[in-house]
CSV table of C-alpha atoms and ligand atoms in Angstrom, one decimal:
chain,number,residue,atom,x,y,z
X,184,MET,CA,11.5,-15.0,-20.2
X,185,ARG,CA,13.8,-14.6,-17.5
X,186,VAL,CA,15.0,-11.2,-16.4
X,187,SER,CA,17.7,-10.5,-14.1
X,188,GLY,CA,18.1,-8.0,-11.4
X,189,VAL,CA,14.7,-6.5,-11.2
X,190,VAL,CA,14.1,-3.9,-8.5
X,191,ILE,CA,11.3,-4.6,-6.4
X,192,GLY,CA,9.9,-2.7,-3.4
X,193,ARG,CA,11.5,0.3,-5.1
X,194,GLY,CA,11.9,3.2,-2.8
X,195,PHE,CA,10.6,1.1,0.3
X,196,HIS,CA,12.6,-0.2,3.2
X,197,TRP,CA,12.5,-3.7,1.6
X,198,GLU,CA,13.8,-2.6,-1.8
X,199,GLN,CA,16.0,-5.4,-3.4
X,200,LYS,CA,16.7,-7.0,-6.6
X,201,ARG,CA,15.5,-10.4,-7.9
X,202,ASP,CA,15.7,-12.4,-11.0
X,203,LEU,CA,12.2,-13.0,-12.2
X,204,THR,CA,10.4,-15.1,-15.1
X,205,TYR,CA,7.5,-13.9,-17.1
X,206,SER,CA,5.0,-15.4,-19.4
X,207,GLY,CA,3.3,-13.8,-22.1
X,208,THR,CA,5.0,-11.3,-24.6
X,209,MET,CA,7.9,-9.1,-24.0
X,210,ILE,CA,8.1,-5.7,-25.9
X,211,LEU,CA,11.2,-3.6,-25.4
X,212,ARG,CA,10.5,-0.1,-25.8
X,213,ARG,CA,13.0,2.8,-26.2
X,214,THR,CA,12.5,6.2,-25.1
X,215,HIS,CA,15.0,8.8,-25.7
X,216,THR,CA,16.1,8.7,-22.1
X,217,SER,CA,15.8,4.8,-21.3
X,218,SER,CA,14.5,1.5,-22.3
X,219,VAL,CA,11.2,-0.1,-20.8
X,220,LEU,CA,10.5,-3.6,-20.9
X,221,ILE,CA,6.8,-4.3,-21.1
X,222,ASN,CA,4.9,-7.7,-20.6
X,223,ALA,CA,1.8,-8.1,-22.5
X,224,ILE,CA,-0.2,-10.7,-20.6
X,225,LYS,CA,-4.1,-11.5,-20.2
X,226,ALA,CA,-5.7,-10.0,-17.3
X,227,GLU,CA,-6.5,-13.2,-15.3
X,228,GLU,CA,-2.8,-14.2,-15.8
X,229,TYR,CA,-1.6,-11.2,-14.4
X,230,LEU,CA,-3.7,-11.6,-11.3
X,231,LYS,CA,-2.2,-15.0,-10.9
X,232,SER,CA,1.1,-13.2,-10.6
X,233,VAL,CA,-0.3,-10.3,-8.5
X,234,ILE,CA,-1.8,-12.8,-6.0
X,235,SER,CA,1.7,-14.9,-5.6
X,236,SER,CA,3.5,-11.7,-5.3
X,237,GLU,CA,1.4,-9.7,-2.7
X,238,MET,CA,1.0,-12.9,-0.7
X,239,ASN,CA,2.8,-16.1,0.3
X,240,VAL,CA,0.9,-19.0,-1.8
X,241,GLY,CA,0.7,-21.0,1.3
X,242,ALA,CA,-1.9,-18.8,2.5
X,243,PRO,CA,-5.5,-20.1,2.9
X,244,LEU,CA,-7.6,-20.4,-0.4
X,245,GLU,CA,-10.2,-17.8,1.1
X,246,TYR,CA,-7.7,-15.3,1.5
X,247,LEU,CA,-6.2,-15.6,-1.9
X,248,LYS,CA,-9.7,-15.5,-3.3
X,249,ALA,CA,-10.5,-12.3,-1.5
X,250,HIS,CA,-7.3,-10.8,-2.9
X,251,ALA,CA,-8.1,-11.8,-6.3
X,252,ILE,CA,-11.5,-10.0,-6.3
X,253,ILE,CA,-9.8,-6.6,-5.2
X,254,SER,CA,-6.8,-6.8,-7.3
X,255,ARG,CA,-9.2,-7.5,-10.2
X,256,SER,CA,-11.4,-4.7,-9.0
X,257,TRP,CA,-8.3,-2.4,-8.8
X,258,LEU,CA,-7.3,-3.4,-12.2
X,259,MET,CA,-10.5,-3.0,-14.0
X,260,ARG,CA,-10.8,0.4,-12.5
X,261,ILE,CA,-7.5,1.5,-13.7
X,262,ILE,CA,-7.9,0.4,-17.2
X,263,SER,CA,-11.5,1.4,-17.7
X,264,ALA,CA,-10.5,4.8,-16.2
X,265,THR,CA,-14.0,5.9,-15.2
X,266,GLU,CA,-12.8,8.6,-13.1
X,267,PRO,CA,-10.2,11.2,-13.3
X,268,ARG,CA,-7.2,10.3,-11.2
X,269,MET,CA,-6.5,13.0,-8.7
X,270,SER,CA,-3.1,14.2,-7.5
X,271,GLU,CA,-1.8,17.4,-6.2
X,272,HIS,CA,1.8,18.5,-5.6
X,273,ILE,CA,1.9,21.9,-3.9
X,274,SER,CA,5.4,23.0,-2.6
X,275,GLU,CA,5.3,26.7,-1.4
X,276,PRO,CA,7.3,28.4,1.4
X,277,GLY,CA,6.1,27.0,4.6
X,278,ARG,CA,3.5,24.5,3.1
X,279,VAL,CA,3.9,21.1,1.1
X,280,LEU,CA,0.9,19.2,0.0
X,281,SER,CA,1.6,16.2,-2.0
X,282,TYR,CA,-0.5,13.0,-3.0
X,283,THR,CA,-1.0,11.0,-5.8
X,284,GLN,CA,-4.2,8.8,-5.9
X,285,SER,CA,-2.7,6.6,-8.8
X,286,ASP,CA,-0.7,8.0,-11.6
X,287,ARG,CA,-1.4,6.9,-15.2
X,288,HIS,CA,1.5,5.3,-16.8
X,289,ARG,CA,2.3,6.5,-20.1
X,290,LEU,CA,3.6,3.4,-22.1
X,291,TYR,CA,1.6,0.8,-20.1
X,292,ASP,CA,-1.4,0.2,-18.1
X,293,VAL,CA,0.4,-0.8,-14.8
X,294,CYS,CA,3.8,-1.1,-13.4
X,295,CYS,CA,5.0,-4.1,-11.4
X,296,ASP,CA,5.6,-2.6,-7.9
X,297,ASP,CA,3.9,-1.3,-5.1
X,298,HIS,CA,3.1,2.0,-6.9
X,299,CYS,CA,0.4,-0.3,-8.6
X,300,GLN,CA,0.2,-3.9,-7.5
X,301,ARG,CA,3.2,-6.2,-6.9
X,302,TYR,CA,3.9,-8.2,-10.2
X,303,GLN,CA,6.9,-10.5,-9.7
X,304,GLY,CA,6.5,-12.8,-12.5
X,305,ILE,CA,5.2,-16.5,-12.5
X,306,SER,CA,7.7,-18.4,-10.4
X,307,ALA,CA,5.7,-18.3,-7.3
X,308,ILE,CA,2.3,-19.4,-8.8
X,309,ASN,CA,1.0,-22.6,-7.6
X,310,SER,CA,-2.3,-24.7,-8.3
X,311,ARG,CA,-3.9,-22.8,-5.1
X,312,VAL,CA,-3.4,-19.5,-6.8
X,313,ASP,CA,-4.7,-21.0,-10.2
X,314,ASP,CA,-7.8,-22.0,-8.1
X,315,ALA,CA,-8.2,-18.7,-6.4
X,316,VAL,CA,-8.2,-16.9,-9.7
X,317,ALA,CA,-10.3,-19.4,-11.6
X,318,LEU,CA,-12.9,-19.7,-8.8
X,319,THR,CA,-13.2,-16.0,-8.7
X,320,ARG,CA,-13.2,-15.4,-12.6
X,321,GLY,CA,-14.5,-11.9,-13.6
X,322,LEU,CA,-15.8,-11.0,-10.1
X,323,VAL,CA,-15.3,-7.5,-8.7
X,324,LEU,CA,-16.5,-5.6,-5.9
X,325,THR,CA,-19.1,-3.0,-6.7
X,326,ASP,CA,-20.4,0.0,-4.7
X,327,ALA,CA,-24.2,0.6,-4.0
X,328,ASP,CA,-24.5,2.3,-7.5
X,329,GLY,CA,-22.9,-0.7,-9.3
X,330,ARG,CA,-19.6,1.1,-10.0
X,331,ILE,CA,-16.4,-0.9,-9.5
X,332,ALA,CA,-15.1,-0.2,-5.9
X,333,ASP,CA,-11.9,1.5,-5.2
X,334,ALA,CA,-10.7,-1.5,-3.3
X,335,ARG,CA,-7.6,-0.1,-1.3
X,336,PHE,CA,-5.5,-2.4,0.7
X,337,SER,CA,-2.4,-2.2,2.9
X,338,LYS,CA,0.0,-4.6,4.7
X,339,CYS,CA,-1.1,-3.8,8.3
X,340,CYS,CA,-3.8,-1.3,9.6
X,341,GLY,CA,-2.4,-1.2,13.3
X,342,GLY,CA,-5.9,-1.9,14.6
X,343,HIS,CA,-8.1,0.6,13.2
X,344,THR,CA,-8.7,1.4,9.3
X,345,GLU,CA,-8.3,4.9,8.0
X,346,LEU,CA,-10.4,7.1,5.8
X,347,PHE,CA,-9.5,7.5,2.0
X,348,SER,CA,-9.3,11.4,2.4
X,349,THR,CA,-6.2,10.8,4.8
X,350,ALA,CA,-4.2,9.8,2.1
X,351,TRP,CA,-5.7,10.9,-1.0
X,352,HIS,CA,-8.0,13.9,-2.1
X,353,ASP,CA,-10.9,15.1,0.1
X,354,THR,CA,-13.4,12.5,-0.7
X,355,ASP,CA,-14.6,9.4,1.2
X,356,TYR,CA,-16.5,6.4,0.4
X,357,SER,CA,-19.2,4.8,2.3
X,358,TYR,CA,-17.4,1.2,1.6
X,359,LEU,CA,-14.0,2.5,3.0
X,360,PRO,CA,-15.0,3.4,6.7
X,361,ALA,CA,-12.6,3.9,9.5
X,362,GLN,CA,-13.4,1.2,11.8
X,363,GLU,CA,-11.7,-0.9,14.4
X,364,ASP,CA,-9.9,-3.9,13.2
X,365,PRO,CA,-9.4,-6.8,15.9
X,366,TRP,CA,-7.9,-9.1,13.3
X,367,CYS,CA,-4.4,-7.7,13.0
X,368,ASN,CA,-3.4,-7.5,16.9
X,369,PRO,CA,-0.4,-10.0,17.3
X,370,ALA,CA,-1.7,-10.3,21.0
X,371,ILE,CA,-4.7,-12.4,20.0
X,372,LEU,CA,-2.8,-14.9,18.1
X,373,THR,CA,-2.4,-18.6,19.3
X,374,ASP,CA,1.2,-20.1,18.7
X,375,SER,CA,-0.1,-22.2,15.7
X,376,GLU,CA,-1.7,-18.9,14.3
X,377,ARG,CA,1.5,-16.9,14.4
X,378,VAL,CA,3.1,-19.9,12.1
X,379,ALA,CA,0.0,-20.0,9.9
X,380,LEU,CA,0.3,-16.1,9.6
X,381,ARG,CA,3.8,-16.4,8.6
X,382,HIS,CA,2.7,-18.6,5.7
X,383,CYS,CA,0.5,-16.1,4.5
X,384,LEU,CA,3.1,-13.2,4.0
X,385,LYS,CA,6.1,-12.7,2.2
X,386,ASP,CA,9.2,-13.2,4.3
X,387,TYR,CA,10.2,-9.5,3.7
X,388,ASP,CA,6.6,-8.7,5.0
X,389,CYS,CA,7.1,-10.1,8.4
X,390,ASP,CA,10.7,-8.9,9.3
X,391,THR,CA,9.3,-6.8,12.1
X,392,ASP,CA,6.2,-6.3,14.0
X,393,TYR,CA,4.5,-3.6,12.2
X,394,TYR,CA,1.6,-3.5,14.4
X,395,ARG,CA,3.5,-1.5,16.9
X,396,TRP,CA,6.9,-0.2,16.0
X,397,HIS,CA,9.4,2.4,17.2
X,398,VAL,CA,12.3,4.2,15.1
X,399,HIS,CA,14.6,7.0,15.9
X,400,VAL,CA,14.8,9.7,13.2
X,401,PRO,CA,18.0,12.1,13.3
X,402,ALA,CA,17.0,15.8,12.9
X,403,SER,CA,19.8,16.1,10.5
X,404,LEU,CA,17.8,13.5,8.2
X,405,ILE,CA,14.6,15.6,8.3
X,406,GLU,CA,16.5,18.9,7.5
X,407,ARG,CA,18.1,17.1,4.4
X,408,ASN,CA,14.8,15.7,3.2
X,409,LEU,CA,12.7,19.0,3.6
X,410,ARG,CA,15.7,20.7,1.5
X,411,GLU,CA,16.3,17.8,-1.0
X,412,ILE,CA,12.8,16.5,-1.5
X,413,TYR,CA,10.6,19.5,-0.9
X,414,GLY,CA,12.8,22.4,-1.4
X,415,GLN,CA,12.2,23.9,2.1
X,416,SER,CA,14.9,25.2,4.7
X,417,ILE,CA,13.9,26.0,8.0
X,418,GLY,CA,17.2,25.8,9.9
X,419,SER,CA,17.5,23.1,12.7
X,420,ILE,CA,14.5,21.2,13.4
X,421,THR,CA,13.3,21.6,17.1
X,422,THR,CA,9.6,20.1,17.2
X,423,LEU,CA,7.4,17.8,15.2
X,424,GLU,CA,3.7,18.3,15.9
X,425,ALA,CA,0.4,16.7,14.6
X,426,GLU,CA,-1.7,19.3,13.2
X,427,GLU,CA,-4.7,16.9,11.8
X,428,ARG,CA,-5.0,13.3,12.3
X,429,GLY,CA,-7.5,10.9,10.8
X,430,PRO,CA,-9.4,8.6,12.7
X,431,SER,CA,-6.8,5.7,12.9
X,432,GLY,CA,-4.3,8.2,14.4
X,433,ARG,CA,-2.5,8.6,11.0
X,434,ILE,CA,-1.2,12.2,10.7
X,435,ARG,CA,-2.7,13.9,7.7
X,436,VAL,CA,-0.8,17.2,8.3
X,437,LEU,CA,2.4,17.4,10.3
X,438,ARG,CA,3.7,20.8,11.5
X,439,VAL,CA,7.6,21.0,11.3
X,440,HIS,CA,9.1,23.6,13.5
X,441,GLY,CA,12.8,24.9,12.8
X,442,THR,CA,15.0,27.6,14.1
X,443,ASP,CA,14.2,29.7,10.9
X,444,GLY,CA,10.5,29.0,10.2
X,445,VAL,CA,7.7,26.3,10.1
X,446,VAL,CA,6.5,23.8,7.4
X,447,THR,CA,3.3,22.0,7.4
X,448,ILE,CA,3.3,18.8,5.2
X,449,GLY,CA,0.9,16.3,4.2
X,450,LYS,CA,-0.6,14.1,3.3
X,451,GLU,CA,0.3,10.8,4.9
X,452,LEU,CA,2.9,9.5,2.2
X,453,ALA,CA,4.5,12.7,1.9
X,454,ILE,CA,5.0,12.7,5.8
X,455,ARG,CA,6.4,9.0,5.8
X,456,ARG,CA,8.7,10.2,3.0
X,457,LEU,CA,10.0,13.0,5.0
X,458,LEU,CA,10.8,11.0,8.2
X,459,SER,CA,12.9,8.2,6.6
X,460,GLU,CA,15.6,7.4,4.2
X,461,SER,CA,13.0,5.5,2.3
X,462,HIS,CA,9.4,5.6,3.6
X,463,LEU,CA,8.4,5.4,7.3
X,464,TYR,CA,6.1,2.4,8.1
X,465,SER,CA,3.0,4.8,8.6
X,466,SER,CA,2.0,8.3,9.7
X,467,ALA,CA,0.4,6.9,12.7
X,468,PHE,CA,3.0,7.6,15.2
X,469,THR,CA,3.7,9.8,18.4
X,470,VAL,CA,6.9,11.8,19.0
X,471,THR,CA,9.2,12.0,21.8
X,472,PRO,CA,12.2,14.5,21.3
X,473,THR,CA,15.6,13.1,21.9
X,474,GLN,CA,19.1,14.8,22.1
X,475,ASP,CA,19.7,14.6,18.3
X,476,GLY,CA,16.2,14.1,16.8
X,477,PHE,CA,13.0,12.2,17.6
X,478,GLU,CA,11.7,8.9,18.7
X,479,LEU,CA,8.6,7.9,16.8
X,480,HIS,CA,6.3,5.2,18.3
X,481,GLY,CA,4.0,4.0,15.6
X,482,ARG,CA,1.3,1.5,14.5
X,483,GLY,CA,0.7,-0.3,11.3
X,484,TRP,CA,2.3,-0.4,7.8
X,485,GLY,CA,1.0,1.6,4.9
X,486,HIS,CA,-2.2,3.9,4.5
X,487,GLY,CA,-4.6,1.7,6.4
X,488,VAL,CA,-7.4,2.3,4.0
X,489,GLY,CA,-9.6,-0.6,3.0
X,490,LEU,CA,-8.3,-4.2,3.4
X,491,CYS,CA,-5.7,-5.0,6.1
X,492,GLN,CA,-3.7,-7.8,4.6
X,493,THR,CA,-2.6,-9.1,8.0
X,494,GLY,CA,-6.1,-8.9,9.5
X,495,ALA,CA,-7.8,-10.5,6.5
X,496,ALA,CA,-5.1,-13.3,6.6
X,497,LEU,CA,-6.1,-14.1,10.2
X,498,MET,CA,-9.7,-13.9,9.3
X,499,ALA,CA,-9.1,-16.7,6.7
X,500,ILE,CA,-6.9,-18.8,9.2
X,501,ARG,CA,-9.8,-18.8,11.6
X,502,GLY,CA,-12.1,-20.0,8.6
X,503,HIS,CA,-13.8,-17.0,7.2
X,504,SER,CA,-14.7,-17.0,3.9
X,505,ALA,CA,-13.6,-14.4,1.1
X,506,ALA,CA,-17.0,-13.0,1.2
X,507,ASP,CA,-16.7,-12.6,4.9
X,508,ILE,CA,-13.7,-10.8,4.7
X,509,LEU,CA,-14.7,-8.4,1.8
X,510,ASN,CA,-17.9,-7.8,3.9
X,511,PHE,CA,-15.8,-6.7,6.8
X,512,TYR,CA,-13.3,-4.5,5.1
X,513,TYR,CA,-15.5,-3.2,2.4
X,514,PRO,CA,-19.1,-3.0,3.9
X,515,VAL,CA,-22.1,-2.1,1.7
X,516,THR,CA,-20.3,-3.6,-1.4
X,517,ASN,CA,-21.4,-6.4,-3.6
X,518,ILE,CA,-19.5,-9.0,-5.4
X,519,THR,CA,-20.4,-8.8,-9.1
X,520,SER,CA,-19.3,-10.5,-12.1
X,521,LEU,CA,-18.1,-8.6,-15.1
X,522,TYR,CA,-19.5,-11.4,-17.4
X,523,ASP,CA,-23.2,-11.0,-16.4
I,739,ZN,ZN1,2.4,2.0,-11.1
I,740,ZN,ZN1,-5.6,-4.5,10.7
């Protein structure tokens, strides 16, 4: 079935509409406020779409296999729901603390966008994607106790991965360490690797250099977002100050000073939401005041926890296997078959 005008990248800087084709069964559910189109599909078929939506299908097979294993792990954790999903939304005068580990959806298991995993239909699936899913059929990452690992991933860590607790609740996992990642640094790329890397990522994922970036944020935008998103008014914004940072440099708690008060805001996604029309690339930045706002010099795209898609792509380009890639980004895990 072909569906016109599906919004992808919702709420992010690359949001756009695409016409997408789906297999499986389509179910139209009406609620009292809207209609929802639900696609019922087998898990392994779902994964083929995810692999071809998260990455360019020209990527090396070992990269696609690594992603198939972590995307399957993520899916199986969500639908088996062995742990409660933690979220917190506190907005009181002077303090905002907001994060969502992963919302349960009410009418369906997973949504089609970055909130869960990108799922953009079947058009991009090719034989390499078929192979990547078939060759890893039923394989998931498990932790030392045999539980399916929470295999987080982001687009570019910026040279250092981040702890789970910087983005979500105050727990850390031994298989999600904060460690240096030499693989996503564009300075180490040869010319041919730079071309190969572009064949690993979607065109809208290489629009800019996410390893290091800078943006200008007007103070008026921060004042508006504070008021409209978080219900806080502290006058004209004067200073942005990192109160707590994670090991990658991502700010966990940001202190915002205004002429009429101070607000602290966390965690990383809430900070990114505050400082952009959509979402800032990451919360790993330093601040330089300008006449009408702030110049932010930052690193990375996304929360930086777990696998760095850009770094993993270069590992595969340089001949590393899916197991090598997963072993680097998720140490002390095992690759386990769900069917054993
Ligand atoms: Zn979702
Ligand atoms: Zn990285």
